[in-house]
Short mmCIF file of C-alpha atoms and ligand atoms in Angstrom, two decimals:
data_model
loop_
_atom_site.label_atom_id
_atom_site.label_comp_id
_atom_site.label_asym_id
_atom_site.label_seq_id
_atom_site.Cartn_x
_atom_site.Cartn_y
_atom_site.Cartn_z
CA UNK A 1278 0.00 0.00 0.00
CA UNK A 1279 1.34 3.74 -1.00
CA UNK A 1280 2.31 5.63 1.96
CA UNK A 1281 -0.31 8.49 0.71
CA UNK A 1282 -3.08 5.66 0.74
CA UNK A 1283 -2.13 4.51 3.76
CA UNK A 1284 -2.64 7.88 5.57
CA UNK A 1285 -6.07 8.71 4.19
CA UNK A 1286 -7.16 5.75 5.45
CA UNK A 1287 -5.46 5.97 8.80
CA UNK A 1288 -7.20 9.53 8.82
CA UNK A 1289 -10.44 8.07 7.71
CA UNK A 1290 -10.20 5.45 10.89
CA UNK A 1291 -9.39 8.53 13.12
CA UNK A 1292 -12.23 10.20 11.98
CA UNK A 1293 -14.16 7.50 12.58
CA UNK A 1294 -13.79 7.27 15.79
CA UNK A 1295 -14.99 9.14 18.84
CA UNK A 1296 -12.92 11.49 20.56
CA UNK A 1297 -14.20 10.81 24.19
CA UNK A 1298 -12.06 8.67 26.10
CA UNK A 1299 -13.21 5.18 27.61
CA UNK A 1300 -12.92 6.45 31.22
CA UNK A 1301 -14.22 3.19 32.58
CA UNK A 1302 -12.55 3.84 36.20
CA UNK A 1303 -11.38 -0.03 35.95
CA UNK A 1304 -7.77 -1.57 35.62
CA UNK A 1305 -5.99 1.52 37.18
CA UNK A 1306 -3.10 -1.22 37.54
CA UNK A 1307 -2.29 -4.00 35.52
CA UNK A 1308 -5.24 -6.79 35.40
CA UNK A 1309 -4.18 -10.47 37.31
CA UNK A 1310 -5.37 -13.11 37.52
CA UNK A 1311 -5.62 -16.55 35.17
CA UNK A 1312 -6.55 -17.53 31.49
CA UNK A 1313 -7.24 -20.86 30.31
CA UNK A 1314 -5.89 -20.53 26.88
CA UNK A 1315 -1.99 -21.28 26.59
CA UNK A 1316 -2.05 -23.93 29.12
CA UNK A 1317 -6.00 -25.66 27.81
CA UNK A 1318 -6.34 -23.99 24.63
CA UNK A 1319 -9.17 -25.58 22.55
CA UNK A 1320 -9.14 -29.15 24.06
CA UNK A 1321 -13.22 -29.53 23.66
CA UNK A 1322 -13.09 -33.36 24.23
CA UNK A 1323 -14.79 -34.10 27.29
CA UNK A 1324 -14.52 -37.76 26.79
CA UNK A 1325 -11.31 -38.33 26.57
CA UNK A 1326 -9.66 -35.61 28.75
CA UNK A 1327 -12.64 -34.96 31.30
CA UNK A 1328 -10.04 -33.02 33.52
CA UNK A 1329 -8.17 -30.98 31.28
CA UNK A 1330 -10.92 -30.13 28.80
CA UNK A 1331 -12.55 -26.33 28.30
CA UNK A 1332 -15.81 -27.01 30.54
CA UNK A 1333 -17.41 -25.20 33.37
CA UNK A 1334 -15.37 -28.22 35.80
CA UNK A 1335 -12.14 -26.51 34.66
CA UNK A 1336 -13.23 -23.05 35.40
CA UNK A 1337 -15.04 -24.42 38.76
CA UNK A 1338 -11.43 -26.10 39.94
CA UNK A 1339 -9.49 -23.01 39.08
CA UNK A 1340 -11.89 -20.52 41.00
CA UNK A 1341 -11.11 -22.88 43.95
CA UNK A 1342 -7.71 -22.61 43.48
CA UNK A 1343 -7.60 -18.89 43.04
CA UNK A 1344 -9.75 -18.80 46.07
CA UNK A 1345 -7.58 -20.90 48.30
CA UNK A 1346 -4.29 -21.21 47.66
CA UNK A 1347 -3.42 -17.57 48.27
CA UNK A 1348 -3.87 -16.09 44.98
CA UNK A 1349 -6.97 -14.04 45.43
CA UNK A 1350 -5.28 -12.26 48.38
CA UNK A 1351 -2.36 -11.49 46.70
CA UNK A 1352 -4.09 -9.50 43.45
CA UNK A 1353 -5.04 -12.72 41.45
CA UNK A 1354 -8.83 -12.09 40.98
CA UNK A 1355 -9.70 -12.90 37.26
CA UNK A 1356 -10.62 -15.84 36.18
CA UNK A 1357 -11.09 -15.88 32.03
CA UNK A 1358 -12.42 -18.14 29.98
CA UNK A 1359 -10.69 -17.82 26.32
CA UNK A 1360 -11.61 -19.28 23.12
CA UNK A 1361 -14.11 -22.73 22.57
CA UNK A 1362 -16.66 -21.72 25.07
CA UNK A 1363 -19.23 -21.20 23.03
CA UNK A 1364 -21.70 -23.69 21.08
CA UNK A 1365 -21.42 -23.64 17.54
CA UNK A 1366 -24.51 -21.82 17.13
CA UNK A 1367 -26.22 -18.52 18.17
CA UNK A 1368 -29.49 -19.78 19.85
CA UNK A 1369 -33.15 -19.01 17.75
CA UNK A 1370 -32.75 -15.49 19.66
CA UNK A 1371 -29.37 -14.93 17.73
CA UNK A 1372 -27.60 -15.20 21.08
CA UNK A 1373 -23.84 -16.60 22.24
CA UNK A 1374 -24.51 -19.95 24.07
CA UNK A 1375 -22.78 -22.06 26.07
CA UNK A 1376 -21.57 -25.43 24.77
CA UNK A 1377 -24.68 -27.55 26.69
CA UNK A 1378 -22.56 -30.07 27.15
CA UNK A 1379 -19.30 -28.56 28.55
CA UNK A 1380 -21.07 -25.64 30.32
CA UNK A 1381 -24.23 -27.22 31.45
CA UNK A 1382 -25.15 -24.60 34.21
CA UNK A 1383 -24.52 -21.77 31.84
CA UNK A 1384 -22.12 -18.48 32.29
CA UNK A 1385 -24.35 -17.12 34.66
CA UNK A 1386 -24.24 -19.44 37.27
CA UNK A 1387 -20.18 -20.02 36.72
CA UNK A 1388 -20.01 -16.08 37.11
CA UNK A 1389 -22.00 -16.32 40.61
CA UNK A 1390 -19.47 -19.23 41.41
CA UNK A 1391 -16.83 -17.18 40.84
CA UNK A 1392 -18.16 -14.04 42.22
CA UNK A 1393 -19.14 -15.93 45.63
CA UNK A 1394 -15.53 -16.52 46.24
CA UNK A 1395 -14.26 -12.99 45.66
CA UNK A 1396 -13.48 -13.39 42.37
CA UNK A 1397 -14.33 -11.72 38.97
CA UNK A 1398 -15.00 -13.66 35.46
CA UNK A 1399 -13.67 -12.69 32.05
CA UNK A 1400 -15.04 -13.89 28.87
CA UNK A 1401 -13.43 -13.86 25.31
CA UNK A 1402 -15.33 -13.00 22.35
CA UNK A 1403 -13.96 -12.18 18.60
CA UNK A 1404 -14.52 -9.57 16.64
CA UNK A 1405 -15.55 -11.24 12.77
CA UNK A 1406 -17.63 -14.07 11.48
CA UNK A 1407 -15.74 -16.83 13.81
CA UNK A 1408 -13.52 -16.65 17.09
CA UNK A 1409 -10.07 -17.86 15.85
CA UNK A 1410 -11.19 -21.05 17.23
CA UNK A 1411 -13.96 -21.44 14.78
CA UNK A 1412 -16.87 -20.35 17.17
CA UNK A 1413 -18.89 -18.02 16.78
CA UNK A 1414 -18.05 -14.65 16.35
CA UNK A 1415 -19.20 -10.97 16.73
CA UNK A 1416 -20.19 -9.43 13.94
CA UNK A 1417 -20.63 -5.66 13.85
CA UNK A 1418 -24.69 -6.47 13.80
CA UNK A 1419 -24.08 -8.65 17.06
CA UNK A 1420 -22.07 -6.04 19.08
CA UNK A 1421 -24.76 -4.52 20.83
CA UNK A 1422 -26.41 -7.86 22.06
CA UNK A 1423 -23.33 -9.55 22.86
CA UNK A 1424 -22.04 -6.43 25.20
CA UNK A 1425 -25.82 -6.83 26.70
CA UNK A 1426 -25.92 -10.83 27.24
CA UNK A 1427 -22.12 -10.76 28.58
CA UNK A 1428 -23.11 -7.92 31.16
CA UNK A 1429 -26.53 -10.15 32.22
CA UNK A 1430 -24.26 -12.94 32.32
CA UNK A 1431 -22.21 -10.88 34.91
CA UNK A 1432 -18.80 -11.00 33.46
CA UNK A 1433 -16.48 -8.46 34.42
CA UNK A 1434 -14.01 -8.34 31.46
CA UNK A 1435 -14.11 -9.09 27.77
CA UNK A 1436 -10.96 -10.08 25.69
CA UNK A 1437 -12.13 -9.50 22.53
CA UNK A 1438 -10.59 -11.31 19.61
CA UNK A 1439 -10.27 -10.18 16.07
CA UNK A 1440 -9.87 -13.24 13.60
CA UNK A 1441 -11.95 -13.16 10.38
CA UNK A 1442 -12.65 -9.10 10.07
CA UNK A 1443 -11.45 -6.71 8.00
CA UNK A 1444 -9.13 -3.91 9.36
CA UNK A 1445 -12.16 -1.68 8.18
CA UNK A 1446 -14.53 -3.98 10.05
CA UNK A 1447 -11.98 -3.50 13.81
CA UNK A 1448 -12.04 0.09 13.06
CA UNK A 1449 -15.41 0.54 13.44
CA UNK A 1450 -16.02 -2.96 16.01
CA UNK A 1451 -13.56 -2.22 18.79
CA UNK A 1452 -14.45 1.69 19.27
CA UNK A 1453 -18.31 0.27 19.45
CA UNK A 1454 -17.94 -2.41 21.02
CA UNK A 1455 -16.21 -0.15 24.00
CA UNK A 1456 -19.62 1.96 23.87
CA UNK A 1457 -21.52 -0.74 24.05
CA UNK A 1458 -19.66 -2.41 26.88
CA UNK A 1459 -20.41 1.55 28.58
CA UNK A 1460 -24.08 1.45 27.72
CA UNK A 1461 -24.39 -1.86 29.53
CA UNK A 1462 -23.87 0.19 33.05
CA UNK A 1463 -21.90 -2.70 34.24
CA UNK A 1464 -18.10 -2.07 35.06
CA UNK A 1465 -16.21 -4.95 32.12
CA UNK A 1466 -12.63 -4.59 31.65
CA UNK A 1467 -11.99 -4.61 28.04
CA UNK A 1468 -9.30 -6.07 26.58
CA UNK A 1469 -9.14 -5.73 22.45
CA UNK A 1470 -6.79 -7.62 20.25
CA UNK A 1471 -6.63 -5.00 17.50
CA UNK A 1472 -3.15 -3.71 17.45
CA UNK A 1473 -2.23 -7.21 16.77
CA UNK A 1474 -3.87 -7.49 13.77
CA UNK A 1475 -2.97 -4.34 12.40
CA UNK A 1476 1.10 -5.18 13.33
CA UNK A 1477 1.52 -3.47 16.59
CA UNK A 1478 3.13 -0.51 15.21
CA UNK A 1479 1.88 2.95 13.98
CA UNK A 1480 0.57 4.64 11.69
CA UNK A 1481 -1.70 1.30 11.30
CA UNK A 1482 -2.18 1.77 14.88
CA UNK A 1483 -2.92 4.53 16.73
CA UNK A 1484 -1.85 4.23 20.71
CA UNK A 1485 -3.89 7.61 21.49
CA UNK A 1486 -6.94 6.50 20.48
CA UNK A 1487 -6.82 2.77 21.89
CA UNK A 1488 -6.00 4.38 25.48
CA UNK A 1489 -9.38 6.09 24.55
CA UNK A 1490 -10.88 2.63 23.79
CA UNK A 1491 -9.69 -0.32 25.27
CA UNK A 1492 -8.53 -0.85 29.10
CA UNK A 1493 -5.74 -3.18 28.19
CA UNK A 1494 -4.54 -4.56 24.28
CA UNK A 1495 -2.35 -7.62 22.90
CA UNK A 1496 0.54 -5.87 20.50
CA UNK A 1497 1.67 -8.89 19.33
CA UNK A 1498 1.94 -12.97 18.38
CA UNK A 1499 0.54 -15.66 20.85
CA UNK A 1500 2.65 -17.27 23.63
CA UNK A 1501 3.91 -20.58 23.52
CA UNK A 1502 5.01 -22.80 26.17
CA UNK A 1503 8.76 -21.96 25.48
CA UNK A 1504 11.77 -19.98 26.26
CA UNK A 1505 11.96 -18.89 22.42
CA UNK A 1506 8.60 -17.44 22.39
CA UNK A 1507 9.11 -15.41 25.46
CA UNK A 1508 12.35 -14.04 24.01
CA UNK A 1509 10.73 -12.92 20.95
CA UNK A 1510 8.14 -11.21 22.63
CA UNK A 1511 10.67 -9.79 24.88
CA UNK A 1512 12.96 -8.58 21.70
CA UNK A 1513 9.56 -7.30 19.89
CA UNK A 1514 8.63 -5.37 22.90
CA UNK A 1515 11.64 -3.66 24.14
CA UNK A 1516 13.15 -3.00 20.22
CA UNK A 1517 9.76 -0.90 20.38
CA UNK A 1518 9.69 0.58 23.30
CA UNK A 1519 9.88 3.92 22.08
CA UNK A 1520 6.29 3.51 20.88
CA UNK A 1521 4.95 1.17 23.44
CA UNK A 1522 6.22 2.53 26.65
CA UNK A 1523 4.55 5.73 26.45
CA UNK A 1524 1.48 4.11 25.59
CA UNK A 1525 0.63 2.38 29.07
CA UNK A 1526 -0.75 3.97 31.83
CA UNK A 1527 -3.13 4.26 34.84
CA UNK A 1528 -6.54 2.07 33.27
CA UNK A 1529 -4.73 1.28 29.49
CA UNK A 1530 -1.90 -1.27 29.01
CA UNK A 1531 0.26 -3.10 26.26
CA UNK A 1532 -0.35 -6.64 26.94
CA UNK A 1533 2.62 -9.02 25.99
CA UNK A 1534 0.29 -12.02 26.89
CA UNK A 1535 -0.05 -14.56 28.99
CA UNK A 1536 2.51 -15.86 31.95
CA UNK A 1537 3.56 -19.42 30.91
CA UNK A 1538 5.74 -20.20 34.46
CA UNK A 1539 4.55 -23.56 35.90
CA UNK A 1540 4.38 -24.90 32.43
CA UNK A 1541 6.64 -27.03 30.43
CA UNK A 1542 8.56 -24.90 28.02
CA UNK A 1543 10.23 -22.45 30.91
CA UNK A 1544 13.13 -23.75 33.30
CA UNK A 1545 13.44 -21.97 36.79
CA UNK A 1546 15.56 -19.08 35.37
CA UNK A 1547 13.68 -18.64 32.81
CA UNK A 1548 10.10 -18.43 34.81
CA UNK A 1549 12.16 -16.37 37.06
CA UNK A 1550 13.16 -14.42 33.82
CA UNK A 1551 9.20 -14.19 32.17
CA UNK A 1552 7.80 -12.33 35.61
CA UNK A 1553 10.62 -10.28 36.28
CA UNK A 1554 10.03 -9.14 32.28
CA UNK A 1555 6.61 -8.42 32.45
CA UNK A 1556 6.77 -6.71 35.82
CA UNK A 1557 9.04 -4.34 34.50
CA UNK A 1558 6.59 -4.38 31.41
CA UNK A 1559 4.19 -3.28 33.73
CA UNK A 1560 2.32 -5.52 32.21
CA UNK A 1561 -0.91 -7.62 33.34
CA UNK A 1562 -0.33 -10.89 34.87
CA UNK A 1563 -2.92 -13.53 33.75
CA UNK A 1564 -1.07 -17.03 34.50
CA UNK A 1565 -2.22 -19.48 32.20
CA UNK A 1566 -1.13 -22.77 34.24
CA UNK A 1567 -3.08 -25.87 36.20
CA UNK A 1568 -2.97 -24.42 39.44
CA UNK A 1569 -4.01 -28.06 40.53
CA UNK A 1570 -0.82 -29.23 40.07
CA UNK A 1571 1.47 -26.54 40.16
CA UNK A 1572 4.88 -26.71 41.85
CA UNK A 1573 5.92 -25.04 44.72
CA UNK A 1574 8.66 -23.19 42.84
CA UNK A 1575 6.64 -22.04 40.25
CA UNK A 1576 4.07 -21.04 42.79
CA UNK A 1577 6.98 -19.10 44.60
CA UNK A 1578 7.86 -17.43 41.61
CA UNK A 1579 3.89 -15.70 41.18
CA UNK A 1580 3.36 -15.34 44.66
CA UNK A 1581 6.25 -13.13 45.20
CA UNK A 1582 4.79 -10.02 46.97
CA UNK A 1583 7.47 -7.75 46.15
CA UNK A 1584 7.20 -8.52 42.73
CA UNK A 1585 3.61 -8.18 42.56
CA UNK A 1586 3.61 -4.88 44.26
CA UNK A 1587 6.22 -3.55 41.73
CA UNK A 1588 4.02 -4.77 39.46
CA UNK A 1589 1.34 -3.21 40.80
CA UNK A 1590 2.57 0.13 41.13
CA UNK A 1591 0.11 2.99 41.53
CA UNK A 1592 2.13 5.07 39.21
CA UNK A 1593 1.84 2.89 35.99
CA UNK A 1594 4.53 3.75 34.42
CA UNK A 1595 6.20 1.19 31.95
CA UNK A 1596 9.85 0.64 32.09
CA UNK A 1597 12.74 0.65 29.63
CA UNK A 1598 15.53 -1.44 28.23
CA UNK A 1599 18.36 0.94 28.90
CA UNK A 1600 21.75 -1.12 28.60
CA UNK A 1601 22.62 -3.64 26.10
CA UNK A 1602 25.64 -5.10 26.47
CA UNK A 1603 28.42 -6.61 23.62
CA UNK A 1604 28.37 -9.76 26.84
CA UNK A 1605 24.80 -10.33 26.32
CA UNK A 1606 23.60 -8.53 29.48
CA UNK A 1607 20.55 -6.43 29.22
CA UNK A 1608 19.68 -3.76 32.26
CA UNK A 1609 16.21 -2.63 32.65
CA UNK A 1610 13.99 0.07 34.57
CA UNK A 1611 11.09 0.97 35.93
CA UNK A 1612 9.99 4.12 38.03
CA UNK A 1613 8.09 3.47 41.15
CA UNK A 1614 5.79 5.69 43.45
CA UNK A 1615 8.09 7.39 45.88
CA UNK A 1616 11.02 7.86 43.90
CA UNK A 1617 11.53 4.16 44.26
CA UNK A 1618 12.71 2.25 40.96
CA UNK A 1619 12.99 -1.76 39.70
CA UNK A 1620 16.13 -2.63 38.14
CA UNK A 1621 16.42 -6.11 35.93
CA UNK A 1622 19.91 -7.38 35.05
CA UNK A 1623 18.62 -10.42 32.38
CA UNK A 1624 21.56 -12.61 30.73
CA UNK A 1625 20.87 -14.31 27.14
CA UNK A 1626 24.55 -15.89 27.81
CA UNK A 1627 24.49 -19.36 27.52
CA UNK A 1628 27.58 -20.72 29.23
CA UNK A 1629 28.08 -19.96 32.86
CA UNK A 1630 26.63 -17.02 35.39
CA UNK A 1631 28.48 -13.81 34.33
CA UNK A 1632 29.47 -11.20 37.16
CA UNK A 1633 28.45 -7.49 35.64
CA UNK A 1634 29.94 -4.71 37.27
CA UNK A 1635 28.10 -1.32 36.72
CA UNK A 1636 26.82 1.90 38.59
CA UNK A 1637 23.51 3.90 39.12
CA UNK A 1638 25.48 6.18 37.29
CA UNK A 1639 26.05 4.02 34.44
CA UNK A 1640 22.02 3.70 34.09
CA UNK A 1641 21.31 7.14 34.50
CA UNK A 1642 20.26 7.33 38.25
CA UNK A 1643 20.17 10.94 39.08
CA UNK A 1644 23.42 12.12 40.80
CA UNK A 1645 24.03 12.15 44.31
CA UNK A 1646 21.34 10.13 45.43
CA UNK A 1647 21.28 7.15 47.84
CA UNK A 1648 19.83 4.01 47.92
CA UNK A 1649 18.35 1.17 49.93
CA UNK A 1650 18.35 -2.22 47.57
CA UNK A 1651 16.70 -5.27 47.92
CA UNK A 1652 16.98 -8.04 45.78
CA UNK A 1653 13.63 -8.80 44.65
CA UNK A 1654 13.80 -12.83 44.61
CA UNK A 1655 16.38 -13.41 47.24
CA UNK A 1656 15.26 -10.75 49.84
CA UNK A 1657 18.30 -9.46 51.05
CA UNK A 1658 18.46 -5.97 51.71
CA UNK A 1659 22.01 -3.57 50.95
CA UNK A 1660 21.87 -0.60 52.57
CA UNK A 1661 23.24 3.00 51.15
CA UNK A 1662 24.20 1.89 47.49
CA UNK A 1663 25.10 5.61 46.32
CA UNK A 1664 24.87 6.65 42.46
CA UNK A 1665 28.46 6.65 42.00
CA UNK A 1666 29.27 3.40 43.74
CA UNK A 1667 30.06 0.55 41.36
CA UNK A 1668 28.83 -2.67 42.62
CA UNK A 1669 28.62 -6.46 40.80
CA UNK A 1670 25.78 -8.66 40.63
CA UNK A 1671 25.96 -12.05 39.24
CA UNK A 1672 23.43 -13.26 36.48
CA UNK A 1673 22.75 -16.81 35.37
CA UNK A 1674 22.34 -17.58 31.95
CA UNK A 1675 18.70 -16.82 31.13
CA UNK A 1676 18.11 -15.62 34.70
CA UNK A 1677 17.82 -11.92 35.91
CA UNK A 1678 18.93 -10.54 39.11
CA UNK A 1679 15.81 -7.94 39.79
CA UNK A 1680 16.57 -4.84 42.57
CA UNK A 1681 14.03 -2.69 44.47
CA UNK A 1682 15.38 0.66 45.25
CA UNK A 1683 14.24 2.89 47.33
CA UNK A 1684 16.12 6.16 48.06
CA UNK A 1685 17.25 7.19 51.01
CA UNK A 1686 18.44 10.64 50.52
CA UNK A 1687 16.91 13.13 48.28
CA UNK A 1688 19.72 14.98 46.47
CA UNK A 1689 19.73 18.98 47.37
CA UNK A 1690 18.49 20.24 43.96
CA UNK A 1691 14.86 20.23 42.47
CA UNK A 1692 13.87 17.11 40.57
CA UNK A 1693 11.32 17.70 38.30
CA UNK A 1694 8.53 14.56 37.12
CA UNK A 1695 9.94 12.55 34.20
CA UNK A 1696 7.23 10.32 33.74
CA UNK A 1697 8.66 8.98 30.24
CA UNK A 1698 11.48 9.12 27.60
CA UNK A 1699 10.20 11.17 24.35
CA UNK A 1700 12.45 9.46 21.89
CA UNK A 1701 15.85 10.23 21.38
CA UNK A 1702 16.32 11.67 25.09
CA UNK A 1703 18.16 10.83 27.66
CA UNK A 1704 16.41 8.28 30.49
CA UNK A 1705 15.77 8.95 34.04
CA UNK A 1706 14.08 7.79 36.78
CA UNK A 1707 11.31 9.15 37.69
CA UNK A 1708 12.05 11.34 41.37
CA UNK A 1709 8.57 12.41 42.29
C1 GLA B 656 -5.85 -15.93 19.17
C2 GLA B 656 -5.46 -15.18 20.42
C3 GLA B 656 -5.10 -16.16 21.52
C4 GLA B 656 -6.26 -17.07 21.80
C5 GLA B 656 -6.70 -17.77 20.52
C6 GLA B 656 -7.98 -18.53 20.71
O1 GLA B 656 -4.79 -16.63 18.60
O2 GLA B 656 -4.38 -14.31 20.18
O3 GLA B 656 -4.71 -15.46 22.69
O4 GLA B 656 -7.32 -16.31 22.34
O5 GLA B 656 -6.90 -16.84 19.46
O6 GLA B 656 -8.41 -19.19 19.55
#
């Protein structure tokens, strides 16, 4: 497509849409919680696989889980079905159903289930004539009454899908379907798959106006259960982080998709690796997993609270890549409430741990200032780490060594707010 074609039409799309923001009041911080599809993805046959298979059991088992094995408490609340819910019809009414044999008690009465044990239920619909599963989808005609039955159903968030539409057809579906979801009166997070299918990237996509739309969005390909997957989505995310970074916020984040840890593809560094990366991402954490089974050291790897309040940091901010290094060590930050800040040392070295020796200084700390650091996963605390100081820290290869830091002297002169890096500046923490 000519670049002068492709404008007019990314002008037609903006014109298109409305200018009034989604201002939902919902997902101020990342969404967590847990997602059935990279673990369960379509695996419809009951028979054969009665424990593992997409039915109302599943959902039922995992609520309990949530519930009590100390997820809820710590932030884990969603619970979202993905893809092969459905029956493979609309009923006579034209509405989404329930497979009757997978979901006999219907989503309303999973919803209560999950609502009676503090919990919330997402639902996935898709934006086109099927769900990428080959259910049924939403067509622009079916927007209305699928926002309507999802809201009587009592879900609280939609991830909605956008196989088999035209980018014509999302342009007009997501923006509506965000209306809709408003009209309803019920509070659903909403969680749109467009940038994906448009490549992630401007001028196809527009960040500004998806803020306005959608509460959280997937940038990029599906998960798999293994280490390559997460490093491409790791490598996608940070080569564009120019773009993306600025783009999260307070009630609107990029989504790099599901947490595989407790899976089959990840070992311990790696899982160790995966959250560390999407904290930093600020980025929602929606485990797809069988918490049934899980293992302790997975589970110790999720449940970590410091992590999870990093994660969950009222601020919002996204980190940054800001150090690659000719050894294969990457450095990353994040600014914190309080002047506080994550650091991530990540390794793609493949022979042996590597000691790095750096400084604050070296990643663009502000000068003079002291710090209290603990190590995120090991929870040792090192007291008075100055800006100047250079210190080592020792990284296995595909692990990360993650820091909290939390100052503990304000240097003399102002600090003003830098919330974000316009491109081609220099990074700082924020110093609020
Ligand atoms: C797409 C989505 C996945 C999942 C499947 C379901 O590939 O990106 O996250 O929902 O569809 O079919």
């Amino acid at each position: 497509m000519g670049a002068a074609v492709l404008s007019g039409l990314v002008l037609a799309l903006a014109l298109a849409l409305p200018s009034v923001a989604l201002e939902n009041g919902l997902a101020r911080t990342p969404p967590m919680g847990w997602m059935s599809w990279e673990r369960f993805r379509c695996n419809v046959d009951c028979q054969a696989d009665p424990r593992n298979c997409i039915s109302e059991q599943l959902f039922f088992e995992m609520a309990d889980r949530l519930a009590e094995d100390g997820w809820r408490e710590l932030g884990y609340e969603y619970i979202n079905l993905d893809d092969c819910w459905a029956a493979k019809q609309r009923d006579a009414a034209g509405q989404l159903v329930p497979d009757p044999k997978r979901f006999p008690s219907g989503i309303k009465a999973l919803a209560d289930y999950v609502h009676a044990r503090g919990l919330k239920l997402g639902i996935y619909g898709d934006l086109g004539i099927f769900t990428c599963g080959g259910y049924p989808g939403t067509m622009l005609e079916n927007v209305k009454q699928d926002a309507q039955t999802f809201a009587a159903w009592g879900v609280d968030m939609l991830k909605l899908d956008g196989c088999y539409s035209s980018a014509e057809e999302q342009a007009k579906g997501y923006p509506e379907m965000a209306r809709a979801l408003n009209a309803t009166g019920r509070p659903i997070v909403y969680s749109c798959s467009w940038p994906a299918y448009q490549g992630g990237l401007p001028p196809k996509v527009n960040y500004t106006i998806l803020a306005e739309i959608c509460n959280l969005w997937r940038n990029y390909d599906d998960i798999q259960d293994s280490w390559d997957s997460v490093l491409s989505i790791v490598d996608w995310f940070f080569t564009n982080q120019d773009v993306l970074q600025p783009a999260a916020g307070p009630g609107h984040w990029n989504d790099p998709d599901m947490l595989i840890i407790g899976n089959f593809g990840l070992s311990y560094e790696q899982s160790r690796s995966q959250m560390a990366l999407w904290t930093v991402m600020a980025a929602p954490l929606l485990m797809s997993t069988d918490l049934r089974t899980i293992s302790p050291a997975a589970k110790e790897i999720l449940q970590n609270r410091l992590m999870i309040q990093i994660n969950q940091d009222p601020l919002g901010i996204q980190g940054r890549r800001i150090v690659k290094e000719k050894s294969h060590i990457e450095a990353f930050v994040r600014p914190l409430a309080q002047a506080a800040s994550a650091l991530v040392f990540f390794s793609r070295r493949t022979d042996m741990p590597f000691r790095y020796t750096t400084s604050l200084a070296k990643l663009h700390f502000p000068e003079d200032a002291v710090y209290e650091v603990q190590d995120v996963y090991v929870g040792k605390i090192i007291g008075a780490l100055k800006t100047a100081d250079n210190f080592s820290v020792v990284i296995n290869p595909s692990g990360v060594v993650m820091w909290y830091l939390r100052p503990m002297a304000l240097p003399v002169q102002p600090w003003h707010v830098v919330r974000q890096q316009a491109p081609g500046e220099g990074y700082r923490p924020a110093l609020l």
